[in-house]
mmCIF file with all atom_site columns, C-alpha atoms and ligand atoms in Angstrom:
data_model
loop_
_atom_site.group_PDB
_atom_site.id
_atom_site.type_symbol
_atom_site.label_atom_id
_atom_site.label_alt_id
_atom_site.label_comp_id
_atom_site.label_asym_id
_atom_site.label_entity_id
_atom_site.label_seq_id
_atom_site.pdbx_PDB_ins_code
_atom_site.Cartn_x
_atom_site.Cartn_y
_atom_site.Cartn_z
_atom_site.occupancy
_atom_site.B_iso_or_equiv
_atom_site.pdbx_formal_charge
_atom_site.auth_seq_id
_atom_site.auth_comp_id
_atom_site.auth_asym_id
_atom_site.auth_atom_id
_atom_site.pdbx_PDB_model_num
ATOM   1   C  CA  . MET A 1 1   ? -27.775 -9.386  -0.565 1.00 0.00 ? 104 MET A CA  1
ATOM   2   C  CA  . SER A 1 2   ? -28.489 -11.905 1.790  1.00 0.00 ? 105 SER A CA  1
ATOM   3   C  CA  . SER A 1 3   ? -32.418 -13.361 2.452  1.00 0.00 ? 106 SER A CA  1
ATOM   4   C  CA  . LYS A 1 4   ? -31.946 -13.629 6.178  1.00 0.00 ? 107 LYS A CA  1
ATOM   5   C  CA  . VAL A 1 5   ? -30.998 -10.127 6.920  1.00 0.00 ? 108 VAL A CA  1
ATOM   6   C  CA  . ALA A 1 6   ? -34.038 -9.494  4.968  1.00 0.00 ? 109 ALA A CA  1
ATOM   7   C  CA  . ARG A 1 7   ? -35.706 -11.878 7.396  1.00 0.00 ? 110 ARG A CA  1
ATOM   8   C  CA  . ILE A 1 8   ? -34.871 -9.727  9.938  1.00 0.00 ? 111 ILE A CA  1
ATOM   9   C  CA  . LEU A 1 9   ? -35.505 -6.556  8.910  1.00 0.00 ? 112 LEU A CA  1
ATOM   10  C  CA  . LYS A 1 10  ? -38.961 -8.228  8.224  1.00 0.00 ? 113 LYS A CA  1
ATOM   11  C  CA  . SER A 1 11  ? -39.188 -9.339  10.793 1.00 0.00 ? 114 SER A CA  1
ATOM   12  C  CA  . ARG A 1 12  ? -39.188 -6.310  13.383 1.00 0.00 ? 115 ARG A CA  1
ATOM   13  C  CA  . GLU A 1 13  ? -41.267 -4.357  10.274 1.00 0.00 ? 116 GLU A CA  1
ATOM   14  C  CA  . LEU A 1 14  ? -38.481 -2.603  9.078  1.00 0.00 ? 117 LEU A CA  1
ATOM   15  C  CA  . ARG A 1 15  ? -38.485 -1.886  5.386  1.00 0.00 ? 118 ARG A CA  1
ATOM   16  C  CA  . ALA A 1 16  ? -35.877 -3.747  4.150  1.00 0.00 ? 119 ALA A CA  1
ATOM   17  C  CA  . THR A 1 17  ? -33.714 -0.802  2.072  1.00 0.00 ? 120 THR A CA  1
ATOM   18  C  CA  . ASN A 1 18  ? -30.212 -0.975  0.571  1.00 0.00 ? 121 ASN A CA  1
ATOM   19  C  CA  . VAL A 1 19  ? -28.661 1.057   3.474  1.00 0.00 ? 122 VAL A CA  1
ATOM   20  C  CA  . ARG A 1 20  ? -30.651 -0.882  6.140  1.00 0.00 ? 123 ARG A CA  1
ATOM   21  C  CA  . GLU A 1 21  ? -29.277 -3.940  4.891  1.00 0.00 ? 124 GLU A CA  1
ATOM   22  C  CA  . LYS A 1 22  ? -25.937 -3.159  5.142  1.00 0.00 ? 125 LYS A CA  1
ATOM   23  C  CA  . ILE A 1 23  ? -25.778 -1.863  8.019  1.00 0.00 ? 126 ILE A CA  1
ATOM   24  C  CA  . LEU A 1 24  ? -27.101 -5.062  9.540  1.00 0.00 ? 127 LEU A CA  1
ATOM   25  C  CA  . GLU A 1 25  ? -25.129 -7.239  7.722  1.00 0.00 ? 128 GLU A CA  1
ATOM   26  C  CA  . LEU A 1 26  ? -22.467 -5.299  8.565  1.00 0.00 ? 129 LEU A CA  1
ATOM   27  C  CA  . PHE A 1 27  ? -23.173 -5.370  13.123 1.00 0.00 ? 130 PHE A CA  1
ATOM   28  C  CA  . ILE A 1 28  ? -23.907 -9.610  11.881 1.00 0.00 ? 131 ILE A CA  1
ATOM   29  C  CA  . ASP A 1 29  ? -20.478 -9.545  10.878 1.00 0.00 ? 132 ASP A CA  1
ATOM   30  C  CA  . ALA A 1 30  ? -18.160 -7.758  13.479 1.00 0.00 ? 133 ALA A CA  1
ATOM   31  C  CA  . PRO A 1 31  ? -16.507 -9.096  15.889 1.00 0.00 ? 134 PRO A CA  1
ATOM   32  C  CA  . LYS A 1 32  ? -17.104 -6.448  18.208 1.00 0.00 ? 135 LYS A CA  1
ATOM   33  C  CA  . ALA A 1 33  ? -18.616 -3.300  18.786 1.00 0.00 ? 136 ALA A CA  1
ATOM   34  C  CA  . ILE A 1 34  ? -19.014 -0.327  16.124 1.00 0.00 ? 137 ILE A CA  1
ATOM   35  C  CA  . THR A 1 35  ? -18.894 3.625   15.718 1.00 0.00 ? 138 THR A CA  1
ATOM   36  C  CA  . HIS A 1 36  ? -20.864 5.329   13.444 1.00 0.00 ? 139 HIS A CA  1
ATOM   37  C  CA  . ARG A 1 37  ? -17.372 6.531   12.034 1.00 0.00 ? 140 ARG A CA  1
ATOM   38  C  CA  . ASP A 1 38  ? -16.736 2.425   10.780 1.00 0.00 ? 141 ASP A CA  1
ATOM   39  C  CA  . ILE A 1 39  ? -20.259 2.664   9.047  1.00 0.00 ? 142 ILE A CA  1
ATOM   40  C  CA  . GLU A 1 40  ? -18.570 5.324   7.637  1.00 0.00 ? 143 GLU A CA  1
ATOM   41  C  CA  . LEU A 1 41  ? -16.178 4.003   6.203  1.00 0.00 ? 144 LEU A CA  1
ATOM   42  C  CA  . ALA A 1 42  ? -18.154 0.697   5.290  1.00 0.00 ? 145 ALA A CA  1
ATOM   43  C  CA  . PHE A 1 43  ? -20.135 2.805   2.305  1.00 0.00 ? 146 PHE A CA  1
ATOM   44  C  CA  . ASP A 1 44  ? -18.769 5.015   -0.438 1.00 0.00 ? 147 ASP A CA  1
ATOM   45  C  CA  . TYR A 1 45  ? -21.468 7.824   0.184  1.00 0.00 ? 148 TYR A CA  1
ATOM   46  C  CA  . ILE A 1 46  ? -23.668 7.369   3.262  1.00 0.00 ? 149 ILE A CA  1
ATOM   47  C  CA  . ASP A 1 47  ? -25.897 10.602  4.755  1.00 0.00 ? 150 ASP A CA  1
ATOM   48  C  CA  . ARG A 1 48  ? -25.597 11.304  8.758  1.00 0.00 ? 151 ARG A CA  1
ATOM   49  C  CA  . ILE A 1 49  ? -29.114 11.612  8.772  1.00 0.00 ? 152 ILE A CA  1
ATOM   50  C  CA  . THR A 1 50  ? -29.525 7.996   7.746  1.00 0.00 ? 153 THR A CA  1
ATOM   51  C  CA  . LEU A 1 51  ? -27.267 6.447   8.916  1.00 0.00 ? 154 LEU A CA  1
ATOM   52  C  CA  . TYR A 1 52  ? -28.098 8.645   12.566 1.00 0.00 ? 155 TYR A CA  1
ATOM   53  C  CA  . ARG A 1 53  ? -32.168 7.473   11.971 1.00 0.00 ? 156 ARG A CA  1
ATOM   54  C  CA  . THR A 1 54  ? -31.049 3.716   11.001 1.00 0.00 ? 157 THR A CA  1
ATOM   55  C  CA  . LEU A 1 55  ? -28.982 3.205   13.717 1.00 0.00 ? 158 LEU A CA  1
ATOM   56  C  CA  . LYS A 1 56  ? -31.983 4.592   16.441 1.00 0.00 ? 159 LYS A CA  1
ATOM   57  C  CA  . ALA A 1 57  ? -34.128 2.730   14.610 1.00 0.00 ? 160 ALA A CA  1
ATOM   58  C  CA  . PHE A 1 58  ? -32.326 -0.324  15.430 1.00 0.00 ? 161 PHE A CA  1
ATOM   59  C  CA  . GLU A 1 59  ? -31.951 0.244   18.597 1.00 0.00 ? 162 GLU A CA  1
ATOM   60  C  CA  . GLU A 1 60  ? -35.603 0.792   19.337 1.00 0.00 ? 163 GLU A CA  1
ATOM   61  C  CA  . LYS A 1 61  ? -37.044 -2.442  17.454 1.00 0.00 ? 164 LYS A CA  1
ATOM   62  C  CA  . GLY A 1 62  ? -33.833 -4.657  19.755 1.00 0.00 ? 165 GLY A CA  1
ATOM   63  C  CA  . LEU A 1 63  ? -31.714 -5.092  17.182 1.00 0.00 ? 166 LEU A CA  1
ATOM   64  C  CA  . ILE A 1 64  ? -28.490 -3.532  18.013 1.00 0.00 ? 167 ILE A CA  1
ATOM   65  C  CA  . HIS A 1 65  ? -27.481 -1.527  21.841 1.00 0.00 ? 168 HIS A CA  1
ATOM   66  C  CA  . LYS A 1 66  ? -25.868 1.153   22.754 1.00 0.00 ? 169 LYS A CA  1
ATOM   67  C  CA  . ILE A 1 67  ? -22.414 0.417   24.898 1.00 0.00 ? 170 ILE A CA  1
ATOM   68  C  CA  . GLU A 1 68  ? -20.812 3.155   26.207 1.00 0.00 ? 171 GLU A CA  1
ATOM   69  C  CA  . ASP A 1 69  ? -16.877 2.293   26.996 1.00 0.00 ? 172 ASP A CA  1
ATOM   70  C  CA  . GLY A 1 70  ? -16.130 5.706   28.862 1.00 0.00 ? 173 GLY A CA  1
ATOM   71  C  CA  . SER A 1 71  ? -14.216 6.506   25.450 1.00 0.00 ? 174 SER A CA  1
ATOM   72  C  CA  . GLY A 1 72  ? -16.559 9.037   24.461 1.00 0.00 ? 175 GLY A CA  1
ATOM   73  C  CA  . VAL A 1 73  ? -17.064 7.444   21.240 1.00 0.00 ? 176 VAL A CA  1
ATOM   74  C  CA  . ALA A 1 74  ? -20.892 5.497   21.041 1.00 0.00 ? 177 ALA A CA  1
ATOM   75  C  CA  . LYS A 1 75  ? -20.239 2.296   20.035 1.00 0.00 ? 178 LYS A CA  1
ATOM   76  C  CA  . TYR A 1 76  ? -23.092 -0.493  18.998 1.00 0.00 ? 179 TYR A CA  1
ATOM   77  C  CA  . ALA A 1 77  ? -23.010 -4.154  18.815 1.00 0.00 ? 180 ALA A CA  1
ATOM   78  C  CA  . ARG A 1 78  ? -25.924 -6.319  18.072 1.00 0.00 ? 181 ARG A CA  1
ATOM   79  C  CA  . CYS A 1 79  ? -27.731 -7.968  20.683 1.00 0.00 ? 182 CYS A CA  1
ATOM   80  C  CA  . ILE A 1 80  ? -28.880 -11.666 20.999 1.00 0.00 ? 183 ILE A CA  1
ATOM   81  C  CA  . ASP A 1 81  ? -31.970 -12.696 19.833 1.00 0.00 ? 184 ASP A CA  1
ATOM   82  C  CA  . ASN A 1 82  ? -34.493 -12.298 22.545 1.00 0.00 ? 185 ASN A CA  1
ATOM   83  C  CA  . CYS A 1 83  ? -34.330 -8.392  22.292 1.00 0.00 ? 186 CYS A CA  1
ATOM   84  C  CA  . ASP A 1 84  ? -37.294 -6.655  21.383 1.00 0.00 ? 187 ASP A CA  1
ATOM   85  C  CA  . GLU A 1 85  ? -39.388 -3.899  20.646 1.00 0.00 ? 188 GLU A CA  1
ATOM   86  C  CA  . ASP A 1 86  ? -40.636 -3.331  24.205 1.00 0.00 ? 189 ASP A CA  1
ATOM   87  C  CA  . HIS A 1 87  ? -37.281 -4.497  25.855 1.00 0.00 ? 190 HIS A CA  1
ATOM   88  C  CA  . HIS A 1 88  ? -32.913 -5.437  25.395 1.00 0.00 ? 191 HIS A CA  1
ATOM   89  C  CA  . HIS A 1 89  ? -31.638 -7.570  27.266 1.00 0.00 ? 192 HIS A CA  1
ATOM   90  C  CA  . ASP A 1 90  ? -28.334 -6.900  27.138 1.00 0.00 ? 193 ASP A CA  1
ATOM   91  C  CA  . ASP A 1 91  ? -27.655 -7.416  30.884 1.00 0.00 ? 194 ASP A CA  1
ATOM   92  C  CA  . HIS A 1 92  ? -23.500 -8.503  29.780 1.00 0.00 ? 195 HIS A CA  1
ATOM   93  C  CA  . VAL A 1 93  ? -20.422 -6.794  30.306 1.00 0.00 ? 196 VAL A CA  1
ATOM   94  C  CA  . HIS A 1 94  ? -18.320 -5.478  28.262 1.00 0.00 ? 197 HIS A CA  1
ATOM   95  C  CA  . PHE A 1 95  ? -14.942 -5.143  27.510 1.00 0.00 ? 198 PHE A CA  1
ATOM   96  C  CA  . HIS A 1 96  ? -12.729 -2.167  26.307 1.00 0.00 ? 199 HIS A CA  1
ATOM   97  C  CA  . CYS A 1 97  ? -9.109  -2.465  24.491 1.00 0.00 ? 200 CYS A CA  1
ATOM   98  C  CA  . ASN A 1 98  ? -7.419  0.163   26.281 1.00 0.00 ? 201 ASN A CA  1
ATOM   99  C  CA  . ASP A 1 99  ? -4.693  -0.287  22.809 1.00 0.00 ? 202 ASP A CA  1
ATOM   100 C  CA  . CYS A 1 100 ? -6.875  -0.543  19.921 1.00 0.00 ? 203 CYS A CA  1
ATOM   101 C  CA  . GLY A 1 101 ? -9.969  0.654   21.512 1.00 0.00 ? 204 GLY A CA  1
ATOM   102 C  CA  . ASP A 1 102 ? -12.138 -1.402  20.024 1.00 0.00 ? 205 ASP A CA  1
ATOM   103 C  CA  . THR A 1 103 ? -14.801 -2.987  22.592 1.00 0.00 ? 206 THR A CA  1
ATOM   104 C  CA  . PHE A 1 104 ? -16.486 -6.486  21.850 1.00 0.00 ? 207 PHE A CA  1
ATOM   105 C  CA  . CYS A 1 105 ? -19.631 -7.553  23.916 1.00 0.00 ? 208 CYS A CA  1
ATOM   106 C  CA  . VAL A 1 106 ? -19.157 -10.790 27.066 1.00 0.00 ? 209 VAL A CA  1
ATOM   107 C  CA  . GLU A 1 107 ? -22.265 -12.021 26.630 1.00 0.00 ? 210 GLU A CA  1
ATOM   108 C  CA  . GLU A 1 108 ? -21.383 -14.991 29.187 1.00 0.00 ? 211 GLU A CA  1
ATOM   109 C  CA  . VAL A 1 109 ? -21.105 -12.834 32.015 1.00 0.00 ? 212 VAL A CA  1
ATOM   110 C  CA  . GLU A 1 110 ? -23.763 -10.775 33.036 1.00 0.00 ? 213 GLU A CA  1
ATOM   111 C  CA  . VAL A 1 111 ? -23.743 -7.273  35.029 1.00 0.00 ? 214 VAL A CA  1
ATOM   112 C  CA  . PRO A 1 112 ? -24.681 -8.246  38.970 1.00 0.00 ? 215 PRO A CA  1
ATOM   113 C  CA  . TYR A 1 113 ? -27.494 -6.694  40.393 1.00 0.00 ? 216 TYR A CA  1
ATOM   114 C  CA  . ILE A 1 114 ? -26.202 -4.034  42.913 1.00 0.00 ? 217 ILE A CA  1
ATOM   115 C  CA  . LYS A 1 115 ? -28.485 -2.432  45.159 1.00 0.00 ? 218 LYS A CA  1
ATOM   116 C  CA  . SER A 1 116 ? -27.591 1.240   45.912 1.00 0.00 ? 219 SER A CA  1
ATOM   117 C  CA  . PRO A 1 117 ? -27.476 2.534   49.245 1.00 0.00 ? 220 PRO A CA  1
ATOM   118 C  CA  . SER A 1 118 ? -28.892 5.484   49.182 1.00 0.00 ? 221 SER A CA  1
ATOM   119 C  CA  . LYS A 1 119 ? -32.168 6.560   48.385 1.00 0.00 ? 222 LYS A CA  1
ATOM   120 C  CA  . HIS A 1 120 ? -30.752 6.927   44.738 1.00 0.00 ? 223 HIS A CA  1
ATOM   121 C  CA  . LEU A 1 121 ? -33.188 4.709   42.637 1.00 0.00 ? 224 LEU A CA  1
ATOM   122 C  CA  . VAL A 1 122 ? -31.234 2.513   40.086 1.00 0.00 ? 225 VAL A CA  1
ATOM   123 C  CA  . THR A 1 123 ? -32.171 1.924   36.736 1.00 0.00 ? 226 THR A CA  1
ATOM   124 C  CA  . LYS A 1 124 ? -29.902 0.430   34.608 1.00 0.00 ? 227 LYS A CA  1
ATOM   125 C  CA  . THR A 1 125 ? -25.993 -0.691  35.898 1.00 0.00 ? 228 THR A CA  1
ATOM   126 C  CA  . THR A 1 126 ? -23.164 -0.682  33.097 1.00 0.00 ? 229 THR A CA  1
ATOM   127 C  CA  . ILE A 1 127 ? -19.683 -2.436  33.353 1.00 0.00 ? 230 ILE A CA  1
ATOM   128 C  CA  . VAL A 1 128 ? -17.065 -1.867  31.348 1.00 0.00 ? 231 VAL A CA  1
ATOM   129 C  CA  . LEU A 1 129 ? -13.692 -4.152  31.275 1.00 0.00 ? 232 LEU A CA  1
ATOM   130 C  CA  . ASN A 1 130 ? -10.906 -2.903  30.572 1.00 0.00 ? 233 ASN A CA  1
ATOM   131 C  CA  . GLY A 1 131 ? -7.204  -4.623  29.616 1.00 0.00 ? 234 GLY A CA  1
ATOM   132 C  CA  . THR A 1 132 ? -5.983  -5.820  26.106 1.00 0.00 ? 235 THR A CA  1
ATOM   133 C  CA  . CYS A 1 133 ? -8.120  -7.740  23.560 1.00 0.00 ? 236 CYS A CA  1
ATOM   134 C  CA  . GLU A 1 134 ? -6.545  -11.036 22.337 1.00 0.00 ? 237 GLU A CA  1
ATOM   135 C  CA  . GLN A 1 135 ? -5.409  -9.351  19.452 1.00 0.00 ? 238 GLN A CA  1
ATOM   136 C  CA  . CYS A 1 136 ? -2.769  -7.094  21.613 1.00 0.00 ? 239 CYS A CA  1
ATOM   137 C  CA  . GLN A 1 137 ? -1.436  -9.499  23.280 1.00 0.00 ? 240 GLN A CA  1
HETATM 138 ZN ZN1 . ZN  B 2 .   ? -30.827 -5.605  23.073 1.00 0.00 ? 112 ZN  B ZN1 1
HETATM 139 ZN ZN1 . ZN  B 2 .   ? -6.664  -4.927  21.097 1.00 0.00 ? 113 ZN  B ZN1 1
HETATM 140 ZN ZN1 . ZN  B 2 .   ? -22.935 -6.029  24.464 1.00 0.00 ? 114 ZN  B ZN1 1
#
């Protein structure tokens, strides 16, 4: 087990269990956002509740962020290093490939602040670019 993963868990006050270490490793290695199903496939067996709780804990501790890409399936990706327990700073655009269905973080592109002309209070802006990923072109 890599000490890097154990160190990250420790820094977020998460007890290092085999499941947590393995899931965090998946996130670190993944070039794209991953789904519950992707994680299940990486294990011989993982109990759904454990998986759900692990993702929730990682999200709360600023390790991963959830992405709504319009596909109806929740995806998650590793956070940039300055996310923490109190704040996520993942104000970047995401890219969704219409061919393979994969979703990627586009950390170089920040989501612009869009002011609502109505009296609605904007708390979060999500931008998903759609198209064909590098692999599918
Ligand atoms: Zn984050
Ligand atoms: Zn693709
Ligand atoms: Zn992202």
